[in-house]
Amino acid sequence: MQMPHIQIRNVSKYYGSVKALHNVDLDIEDGEYVVLLGPSGCGKTTLLKIVAGTVEPSSGHVSLAGRDLTRLPPEDRGIGFVFQNYALFPHLSALENASYGRLARGEAPEKAHRIGQEMLKLVHLAERADAIPKELSGGMQQRLAIARALATGSKLLLLDEPTNALDAHIRTELREELRRMAKQLGLTVVHVTHDQEEAMALADKIVIMRQGKILQAGTPKEVYEHPATPFVANFLGEANFLRVTFEDDRAQLLGRPVEARLRGPHIACIRPESLRLDDKGAKIRILGSRAFGPFYKYDVDYNGLSLRVRATHDKSDATHVSFDPADVLYFSEPDEGLEKALSAV
Ligand SMILES: Nc1ncnc2c1ncn2[C@@H]1O[C@H](COP(=O)(O)OP(=O)(O)O)[C@@H](O)[C@H]1O
Ligand SMILES: [Mg+2]
């Protein structure tokens, strides 16, 4: 069996009384594109910096290909890092920026520049090698920061919110570029974001974090279709939560019987796209609607409960809502209560 590329074992990080990370375990395979996803303050950057070596864990271990890294300084880890607020050298050209790491290591300028130029080509900036950062668009600057990290020769790339400062359509473009480059070069990537769409678009493995803990890790399909907790269901897309009570494995949900091997009160979770607006099922009233182009979103009232529904066609005449029981997920009531369990902090 191949050894996991990165092993994170029982890592905690405390800043005084703030628990930034709490007993985190994670395996990252060689060549895997891993996205750390979670709300602001959940510990994503801290975890990334612990892998990079710029933050030391309070306890626990990190190893790379079987070698313990925990006490190894960042410059000896062979990792390319693009920080949340990446700083390009403002007076150096794109080529000089991209070659900087190798030049600083004392490599011959000719070789450093050749590799810098190759990396610029890879991020589609070869034509702009002579431009200084402020002559480049935001998306180009971000790609330059990535080229600079790649030029160090690292096979492991750590990216902290790399598309944050960009316009929506450039962001989508850069995502596709990132995944293409990573796969083309056989890189292992750990990419931090709070944007679930970005995570779904990029990841081989999504790691969902909250309050310094990992709640779930899996492929985008696994975590979307089988969320481990209400928070995960809610954070990855939208979800309607309804209280149900099972008796003899049966309960009533939106005016119809459902079955599951459960007892007592539970929380049923139905995605907006799993609800069908029509003229049969449970009686509803449409409160609001919005056309998004490829789909429509509706706010509907069912017996004083508000539900979100998503449809591929205009359903503004609908009077009822129905669902397929196979599309319902059930959760037990969280100890802290549902509302608290869904909040970021
Ligand atoms: N250097 C620091 N000193 C004190 N607290 C910090 C420091 N860095 C991070 N924290 C705290 O640790 C928690 C996790 O922060 P961070 O890893 O930056 O979260 P994220 O990247 O998910 O937004 C937050 O509560 C943050 O305020
Ligand atoms: Mg952060």
Tab-separated table of C-alpha atoms and ligand atoms in Angstrom:
chain	number	residue	atom	x	y	z
A	1	MET	CA	0.000	0.000	0.000
A	2	GLN	CA	1.196	3.486	-0.829
A	3	MET	CA	2.004	5.648	2.153
A	4	PRO	CA	-0.200	8.737	2.465
A	5	HIS	CA	1.695	11.738	1.272
A	6	ILE	CA	0.829	13.844	4.293
A	7	GLN	CA	-0.302	12.510	7.648
A	8	ILE	CA	-1.751	14.919	10.166
A	9	ARG	CA	-2.160	13.235	13.521
A	10	ASN	CA	-3.976	14.552	16.553
A	11	VAL	CA	-2.953	18.134	15.843
A	12	SER	CA	-4.177	20.859	18.198
A	13	LYS	CA	-3.330	24.523	18.275
A	14	TYR	CA	-4.183	26.887	21.101
A	15	TYR	CA	-3.760	30.635	21.125
A	16	GLY	CA	-4.196	31.314	24.817
A	17	SER	CA	-7.756	30.194	25.479
A	18	VAL	CA	-8.690	30.105	21.753
A	19	LYS	CA	-8.775	26.557	20.404
A	20	ALA	CA	-7.866	27.179	16.764
A	21	LEU	CA	-7.543	23.437	16.094
A	22	HIS	CA	-8.647	20.547	18.210
A	23	ASN	CA	-7.391	16.956	17.685
A	24	VAL	CA	-7.276	17.121	13.906
A	25	ASP	CA	-6.497	13.931	11.932
A	26	LEU	CA	-6.180	13.995	8.168
A	27	ASP	CA	-4.500	11.959	5.430
A	28	ILE	CA	-3.634	13.598	2.142
A	29	GLU	CA	-2.633	11.246	-0.664
A	30	ASP	CA	0.073	11.820	-3.222
A	31	GLY	CA	-1.371	13.747	-6.183
A	32	GLU	CA	-4.621	14.538	-4.397
A	33	TYR	CA	-6.376	17.917	-4.676
A	34	VAL	CA	-7.690	18.551	-1.174
A	35	VAL	CA	-9.911	21.494	-0.294
A	36	LEU	CA	-10.274	22.645	3.313
A	37	LEU	CA	-13.736	24.188	3.496
A	38	GLY	CA	-15.384	25.973	6.377
A	39	PRO	CA	-16.608	29.308	7.692
A	40	SER	CA	-14.248	32.098	8.617
A	41	GLY	CA	-12.386	31.399	11.863
A	42	CYS	CA	-12.788	27.598	11.776
A	43	GLY	CA	-9.012	26.977	11.636
A	44	LYS	CA	-8.301	26.452	7.914
A	45	THR	CA	-5.355	28.862	7.673
A	46	THR	CA	-3.921	27.551	10.932
A	47	LEU	CA	-3.983	23.984	9.623
A	48	LEU	CA	-2.383	25.039	6.337
A	49	LYS	CA	0.358	26.937	8.170
A	50	ILE	CA	1.059	23.941	10.367
A	51	VAL	CA	1.643	21.876	7.208
A	52	ALA	CA	3.801	24.675	5.804
A	53	GLY	CA	5.734	24.907	9.060
A	54	THR	CA	5.129	28.597	9.713
A	55	VAL	CA	2.964	27.767	12.728
A	56	GLU	CA	3.967	25.146	15.277
A	57	PRO	CA	1.189	22.919	16.633
A	58	SER	CA	0.580	22.909	20.399
A	59	SER	CA	0.462	19.103	20.155
A	60	GLY	CA	0.324	16.399	17.507
A	61	HIS	CA	2.394	15.496	14.462
A	62	VAL	CA	2.666	16.135	10.743
A	63	SER	CA	4.604	13.805	8.483
A	64	LEU	CA	5.418	13.944	4.800
A	65	ALA	CA	6.042	10.620	3.019
A	66	GLY	CA	6.712	8.968	6.363
A	67	ARG	CA	9.103	11.635	7.628
A	68	ASP	CA	8.133	13.616	10.716
A	69	LEU	CA	8.014	17.297	9.821
A	70	THR	CA	6.689	18.703	13.029
A	71	ARG	CA	9.939	20.408	14.029
A	72	LEU	CA	11.327	20.991	10.529
A	73	PRO	CA	11.630	24.663	9.518
A	74	PRO	CA	9.442	25.770	6.578
A	75	GLU	CA	12.339	26.325	4.149
A	76	ASP	CA	13.406	22.686	4.521
A	77	ARG	CA	9.980	21.222	3.749
A	78	GLY	CA	10.028	21.681	-0.030
A	79	ILE	CA	6.553	23.201	-0.071
A	80	GLY	CA	5.172	25.932	-2.336
A	81	PHE	CA	2.949	28.295	-0.408
A	82	VAL	CA	0.589	31.006	-1.668
A	83	PHE	CA	-0.692	32.981	1.295
A	84	GLN	CA	-4.087	34.626	1.678
A	85	ASN	CA	-2.484	38.014	1.051
A	86	TYR	CA	0.239	36.952	-1.333
A	87	ALA	CA	2.883	39.636	-1.795
A	88	LEU	CA	4.489	39.894	-5.206
A	89	PHE	CA	7.593	42.042	-5.467
A	90	PRO	CA	6.123	45.259	-6.906
A	91	HIS	CA	9.255	46.455	-8.716
A	92	LEU	CA	10.250	43.113	-10.214
A	93	SER	CA	8.960	41.834	-13.551
A	94	ALA	CA	6.730	38.784	-13.753
A	95	LEU	CA	9.722	36.710	-14.826
A	96	GLU	CA	11.872	37.978	-11.953
A	97	ASN	CA	9.056	37.312	-9.510
A	98	ALA	CA	8.624	33.781	-10.836
A	99	SER	CA	12.380	33.104	-10.708
A	100	TYR	CA	12.894	34.687	-7.314
A	101	GLY	CA	12.899	31.535	-5.170
A	102	ARG	CA	15.609	29.889	-7.227
A	103	LEU	CA	17.715	33.044	-7.486
A	104	ALA	CA	17.494	33.521	-3.723
A	105	ARG	CA	18.798	29.975	-3.290
A	106	GLY	CA	21.848	30.977	-5.311
A	107	GLU	CA	20.937	29.102	-8.464
A	108	ALA	CA	22.498	30.267	-11.761
A	109	PRO	CA	20.314	33.083	-13.181
A	110	GLU	CA	20.093	31.377	-16.557
A	111	LYS	CA	18.551	28.203	-15.104
A	112	ALA	CA	16.350	30.111	-12.647
A	113	HIS	CA	14.986	32.270	-15.469
A	114	ARG	CA	14.417	29.289	-17.752
A	115	ILE	CA	12.301	27.563	-15.110
A	116	GLY	CA	10.587	30.847	-14.229
A	117	GLN	CA	9.672	31.265	-17.891
A	118	GLU	CA	8.329	27.690	-18.066
A	119	MET	CA	6.115	28.360	-15.071
A	120	LEU	CA	4.850	31.607	-16.597
A	121	LYS	CA	3.926	29.619	-19.690
A	122	LEU	CA	2.065	27.133	-17.556
A	123	VAL	CA	-0.100	29.858	-16.000
A	124	HIS	CA	-0.551	31.537	-19.404
A	125	LEU	CA	1.590	34.554	-18.552
A	126	ALA	CA	4.572	33.928	-20.857
A	127	GLU	CA	3.608	36.931	-22.993
A	128	ARG	CA	3.654	39.204	-19.948
A	129	ALA	CA	7.072	38.176	-18.600
A	130	ASP	CA	8.301	41.795	-18.613
A	131	ALA	CA	5.263	43.323	-16.914
A	132	ILE	CA	5.467	44.408	-13.285
A	133	PRO	CA	2.631	43.292	-10.965
A	134	LYS	CA	0.580	46.498	-11.094
A	135	GLU	CA	0.432	46.222	-14.894
A	136	LEU	CA	-1.299	42.842	-14.508
A	137	SER	CA	-4.964	42.186	-13.708
A	138	GLY	CA	-5.952	40.647	-10.366
A	139	GLY	CA	-6.340	37.227	-11.955
A	140	MET	CA	-2.918	37.485	-13.596
A	141	GLN	CA	-1.284	38.526	-10.313
A	142	GLN	CA	-2.843	35.544	-8.622
A	143	ARG	CA	-1.575	33.234	-11.367
A	144	LEU	CA	1.870	34.830	-11.031
A	145	ALA	CA	1.882	34.089	-7.296
A	146	ILE	CA	1.114	30.470	-8.173
A	147	ALA	CA	3.859	30.374	-10.827
A	148	ARG	CA	6.297	31.688	-8.237
A	149	ALA	CA	5.323	28.928	-5.806
A	150	LEU	CA	5.564	26.251	-8.519
A	151	ALA	CA	8.957	27.495	-9.739
A	152	THR	CA	10.530	26.380	-6.483
A	153	GLY	CA	10.093	22.839	-7.819
A	154	SER	CA	7.785	21.803	-5.011
A	155	LYS	CA	5.321	18.975	-5.678
A	156	LEU	CA	3.197	20.158	-2.796
A	157	LEU	CA	1.264	23.374	-3.216
A	158	LEU	CA	-0.584	25.084	-0.367
A	159	LEU	CA	-3.125	27.723	-1.396
A	160	ASP	CA	-4.939	29.965	1.049
A	161	GLU	CA	-8.118	31.454	-0.466
A	162	PRO	CA	-6.317	31.962	-3.797
A	163	THR	CA	-9.338	33.261	-5.713
A	164	ASN	CA	-10.686	35.569	-3.028
A	165	ALA	CA	-9.798	38.924	-4.517
A	166	LEU	CA	-11.034	38.103	-8.018
A	167	ASP	CA	-14.165	38.869	-10.036
A	168	ALA	CA	-16.664	36.019	-10.275
A	169	HIS	CA	-15.932	34.962	-13.858
A	170	ILE	CA	-12.142	35.183	-13.447
A	171	ARG	CA	-12.514	33.127	-10.310
A	172	THR	CA	-14.250	30.354	-12.246
A	173	GLU	CA	-11.555	30.486	-14.910
A	174	LEU	CA	-8.715	30.339	-12.383
A	175	ARG	CA	-10.335	27.341	-10.680
A	176	GLU	CA	-10.281	25.400	-13.903
A	177	GLU	CA	-6.659	26.435	-14.488
A	178	LEU	CA	-5.655	25.374	-10.994
A	179	ARG	CA	-7.089	21.919	-11.338
A	180	ARG	CA	-5.656	21.475	-14.832
A	181	MET	CA	-2.159	22.535	-13.675
A	182	ALA	CA	-2.273	20.397	-10.571
A	183	LYS	CA	-3.201	17.298	-12.564
A	184	GLN	CA	-0.772	18.070	-15.392
A	185	LEU	CA	2.157	18.454	-12.978
A	186	GLY	CA	1.068	15.671	-10.623
A	187	LEU	CA	0.935	18.100	-7.704
A	188	THR	CA	-0.508	17.460	-4.288
A	189	VAL	CA	-2.568	20.531	-3.413
A	190	VAL	CA	-4.104	21.714	-0.164
A	191	HIS	CA	-6.441	24.576	-1.025
A	192	VAL	CA	-8.321	26.616	1.573
A	193	THR	CA	-11.651	28.264	0.819
A	194	HIS	CA	-14.914	29.242	2.484
A	195	ASP	CA	-16.726	28.947	-0.869
A	196	GLN	CA	-18.606	25.660	-1.230
A	197	GLU	CA	-18.982	26.013	-4.993
A	198	GLU	CA	-15.213	26.396	-5.348
A	199	ALA	CA	-14.696	23.329	-3.179
A	200	MET	CA	-17.131	21.257	-5.248
A	201	ALA	CA	-15.511	22.412	-8.512
A	202	LEU	CA	-11.926	21.656	-7.507
A	203	ALA	CA	-11.599	18.955	-4.944
A	204	ASP	CA	-10.799	15.288	-5.133
A	205	LYS	CA	-11.437	15.422	-1.393
A	206	ILE	CA	-13.366	18.074	0.529
A	207	VAL	CA	-12.557	18.471	4.217
A	208	ILE	CA	-15.303	20.313	6.050
A	209	MET	CA	-14.225	22.145	9.171
A	210	ARG	CA	-16.047	23.940	11.948
A	211	GLN	CA	-14.757	25.375	15.218
A	212	GLY	CA	-11.292	23.882	14.904
A	213	LYS	CA	-12.498	20.377	14.076
A	214	ILE	CA	-12.919	18.290	10.960
A	215	LEU	CA	-16.553	17.296	10.620
A	216	GLN	CA	-16.245	15.188	7.479
A	217	ALA	CA	-13.884	14.399	4.619
A	218	GLY	CA	-14.886	12.800	1.339
A	219	THR	CA	-15.395	13.306	-2.372
A	220	PRO	CA	-17.697	16.192	-3.348
A	221	LYS	CA	-20.416	13.653	-4.191
A	222	GLU	CA	-20.058	11.803	-0.869
A	223	VAL	CA	-20.203	14.885	1.315
A	224	TYR	CA	-23.099	16.392	-0.631
A	225	GLU	CA	-25.193	13.239	-0.756
A	226	HIS	CA	-24.249	11.848	2.647
A	227	PRO	CA	-23.496	14.792	4.924
A	228	ALA	CA	-22.448	13.632	8.386
A	229	THR	CA	-24.156	16.448	10.273
A	230	PRO	CA	-26.825	19.125	9.700
A	231	PHE	CA	-24.032	21.711	9.549
A	232	VAL	CA	-22.366	19.897	6.637
A	233	ALA	CA	-25.704	19.530	4.829
A	234	ASN	CA	-26.404	23.222	5.264
A	235	PHE	CA	-22.904	24.468	4.456
A	236	LEU	CA	-22.688	22.472	1.225
A	237	GLY	CA	-25.622	23.964	-0.590
A	238	GLU	CA	-29.052	24.575	0.830
A	239	ALA	CA	-31.209	22.407	3.027
A	240	ASN	CA	-34.697	22.418	4.546
A	241	PHE	CA	-34.852	21.016	8.067
A	242	LEU	CA	-38.136	19.646	9.409
A	243	ARG	CA	-38.875	18.030	12.741
A	244	VAL	CA	-40.391	14.547	12.635
A	245	THR	CA	-41.189	11.937	15.261
A	246	PHE	CA	-40.890	8.234	14.491
A	247	GLU	CA	-43.163	5.658	16.035
A	248	ASP	CA	-42.760	2.010	15.004
A	249	ASP	CA	-40.346	3.160	12.268
A	250	ARG	CA	-42.960	5.527	10.798
A	251	ALA	CA	-43.403	9.277	10.766
A	252	GLN	CA	-45.382	11.981	8.969
A	253	LEU	CA	-43.409	14.367	6.772
A	254	LEU	CA	-45.014	17.118	4.682
A	255	GLY	CA	-48.376	15.401	4.903
A	256	ARG	CA	-47.266	11.923	3.910
A	257	PRO	CA	-46.000	8.826	5.714
A	258	VAL	CA	-42.278	8.036	5.638
A	259	GLU	CA	-40.429	5.021	6.967
A	260	ALA	CA	-36.997	4.606	8.503
A	261	ARG	CA	-35.527	2.462	11.251
A	262	LEU	CA	-35.571	5.307	13.742
A	263	ARG	CA	-37.220	6.082	17.047
A	264	GLY	CA	-38.536	9.284	18.515
A	265	PRO	CA	-37.850	12.851	17.417
A	266	HIS	CA	-35.486	13.443	14.493
A	267	ILE	CA	-34.630	16.129	11.998
A	268	ALA	CA	-35.495	15.462	8.359
A	269	CYS	CA	-33.366	17.240	5.794
A	270	ILE	CA	-34.552	17.787	2.224
A	271	ARG	CA	-32.560	19.699	-0.381
A	272	PRO	CA	-34.491	22.411	-2.283
A	273	GLU	CA	-33.994	20.466	-5.529
A	274	SER	CA	-35.566	17.365	-3.964
A	275	LEU	CA	-38.882	19.145	-3.435
A	276	ARG	CA	-41.304	19.130	-6.379
A	277	LEU	CA	-43.818	21.907	-6.897
A	278	ASP	CA	-46.966	20.630	-8.559
A	279	ASP	CA	-50.686	20.065	-7.975
A	280	LYS	CA	-50.348	17.062	-5.662
A	281	GLY	CA	-48.779	16.349	-2.290
A	282	ALA	CA	-48.901	18.796	0.609
A	283	LYS	CA	-50.786	22.054	0.168
A	284	ILE	CA	-48.484	25.093	0.039
A	285	ARG	CA	-48.533	28.763	-0.773
A	286	ILE	CA	-45.793	30.377	-2.862
A	287	LEU	CA	-44.456	33.432	-1.068
A	288	GLY	CA	-41.715	34.453	-3.430
A	289	SER	CA	-39.841	33.373	-6.517
A	290	ARG	CA	-36.714	34.238	-8.385
A	291	ALA	CA	-35.519	33.178	-11.857
A	292	PHE	CA	-31.782	32.407	-11.941
A	293	GLY	CA	-31.532	31.511	-15.625
A	294	PRO	CA	-30.905	27.777	-15.584
A	295	PHE	CA	-33.257	27.302	-12.586
A	296	TYR	CA	-35.907	28.947	-10.385
A	297	LYS	CA	-35.964	29.384	-6.631
A	298	TYR	CA	-39.167	29.549	-4.592
A	299	ASP	CA	-39.987	30.416	-1.003
A	300	VAL	CA	-43.082	28.533	-0.019
A	301	ASP	CA	-45.200	28.331	3.088
A	302	TYR	CA	-46.372	24.960	4.383
A	303	ASN	CA	-48.528	25.221	7.510
A	304	GLY	CA	-46.535	28.189	8.770
A	305	LEU	CA	-43.181	26.559	7.963
A	306	SER	CA	-41.086	28.154	5.262
A	307	LEU	CA	-39.422	25.904	2.705
A	308	ARG	CA	-36.962	26.573	-0.074
A	309	VAL	CA	-37.631	24.875	-3.385
A	310	ARG	CA	-35.580	24.783	-6.534
A	311	ALA	CA	-37.060	23.874	-9.920
A	312	THR	CA	-35.750	23.657	-13.451
A	313	HIS	CA	-38.996	25.092	-14.880
A	314	ASP	CA	-41.365	27.900	-13.944
A	315	LYS	CA	-43.648	26.532	-11.201
A	316	SER	CA	-45.316	29.740	-10.061
A	317	ASP	CA	-48.798	28.213	-10.488
A	318	ALA	CA	-48.050	25.278	-8.167
A	319	THR	CA	-50.351	24.609	-5.220
A	320	HIS	CA	-48.674	21.569	-3.668
A	321	VAL	CA	-45.265	20.178	-2.843
A	322	SER	CA	-44.137	16.543	-2.916
A	323	PHE	CA	-40.900	14.588	-2.544
A	324	ASP	CA	-39.337	11.169	-2.967
A	325	PRO	CA	-38.729	9.608	0.485
A	326	ALA	CA	-35.396	8.258	-0.822
A	327	ASP	CA	-34.118	11.839	-1.017
A	328	VAL	CA	-34.650	12.572	2.679
A	329	LEU	CA	-31.791	12.483	5.177
A	330	TYR	CA	-32.434	12.069	8.889
A	331	PHE	CA	-30.346	13.436	11.720
A	332	SER	CA	-30.784	13.047	15.442
A	333	GLU	CA	-31.371	16.279	17.305
A	334	PRO	CA	-27.922	17.852	17.967
A	335	ASP	CA	-27.088	18.199	21.684
A	336	GLU	CA	-26.649	21.936	21.266
A	337	GLY	CA	-29.987	22.291	19.400
A	338	LEU	CA	-30.477	22.632	15.649
A	339	GLU	CA	-30.075	26.385	15.355
A	340	LYS	CA	-26.774	26.399	17.222
A	341	ALA	CA	-25.570	23.331	15.287
A	342	LEU	CA	-26.027	25.198	12.014
A	343	SER	CA	-24.172	28.330	13.056
A	344	ALA	CA	-20.518	28.909	12.140
A	345	VAL	CA	-19.375	29.682	15.677
B	1	LIG	N1	-1.810	34.378	15.604
B	1	LIG	C1	-2.975	34.240	16.214
B	1	LIG	N2	-3.178	34.659	17.479
B	1	LIG	C2	-4.337	34.481	18.114
B	1	LIG	N3	-5.408	33.876	17.581
B	1	LIG	C3	-5.297	33.428	16.327
B	1	LIG	C4	-4.093	33.569	15.578
B	1	LIG	N4	-4.279	33.012	14.363
B	1	LIG	C5	-5.545	32.543	14.351
B	1	LIG	N5	-6.158	32.782	15.517
B	1	LIG	C6	-7.542	32.380	15.885
B	1	LIG	O1	-7.671	31.008	15.593
B	1	LIG	C7	-8.936	30.729	14.999
B	1	LIG	C8	-8.746	30.087	13.633
B	1	LIG	O2	-8.176	31.060	12.754
B	1	LIG	P1	-7.823	30.736	11.238
B	1	LIG	O3	-7.040	29.477	11.171
B	1	LIG	O4	-7.219	31.954	10.671
B	1	LIG	O5	-9.263	30.485	10.617
B	1	LIG	P2	-9.759	30.484	9.082
B	1	LIG	O6	-8.550	30.498	8.200
B	1	LIG	O7	-10.598	29.255	8.956
B	1	LIG	O8	-10.594	31.722	8.924
B	1	LIG	C9	-9.681	32.041	14.998
B	1	LIG	O9	-10.472	32.123	16.146
B	1	LIG	C10	-8.575	33.067	15.014
B	1	LIG	O10	-9.016	34.274	15.594
B	2	MG	MG	-7.986	31.934	6.707
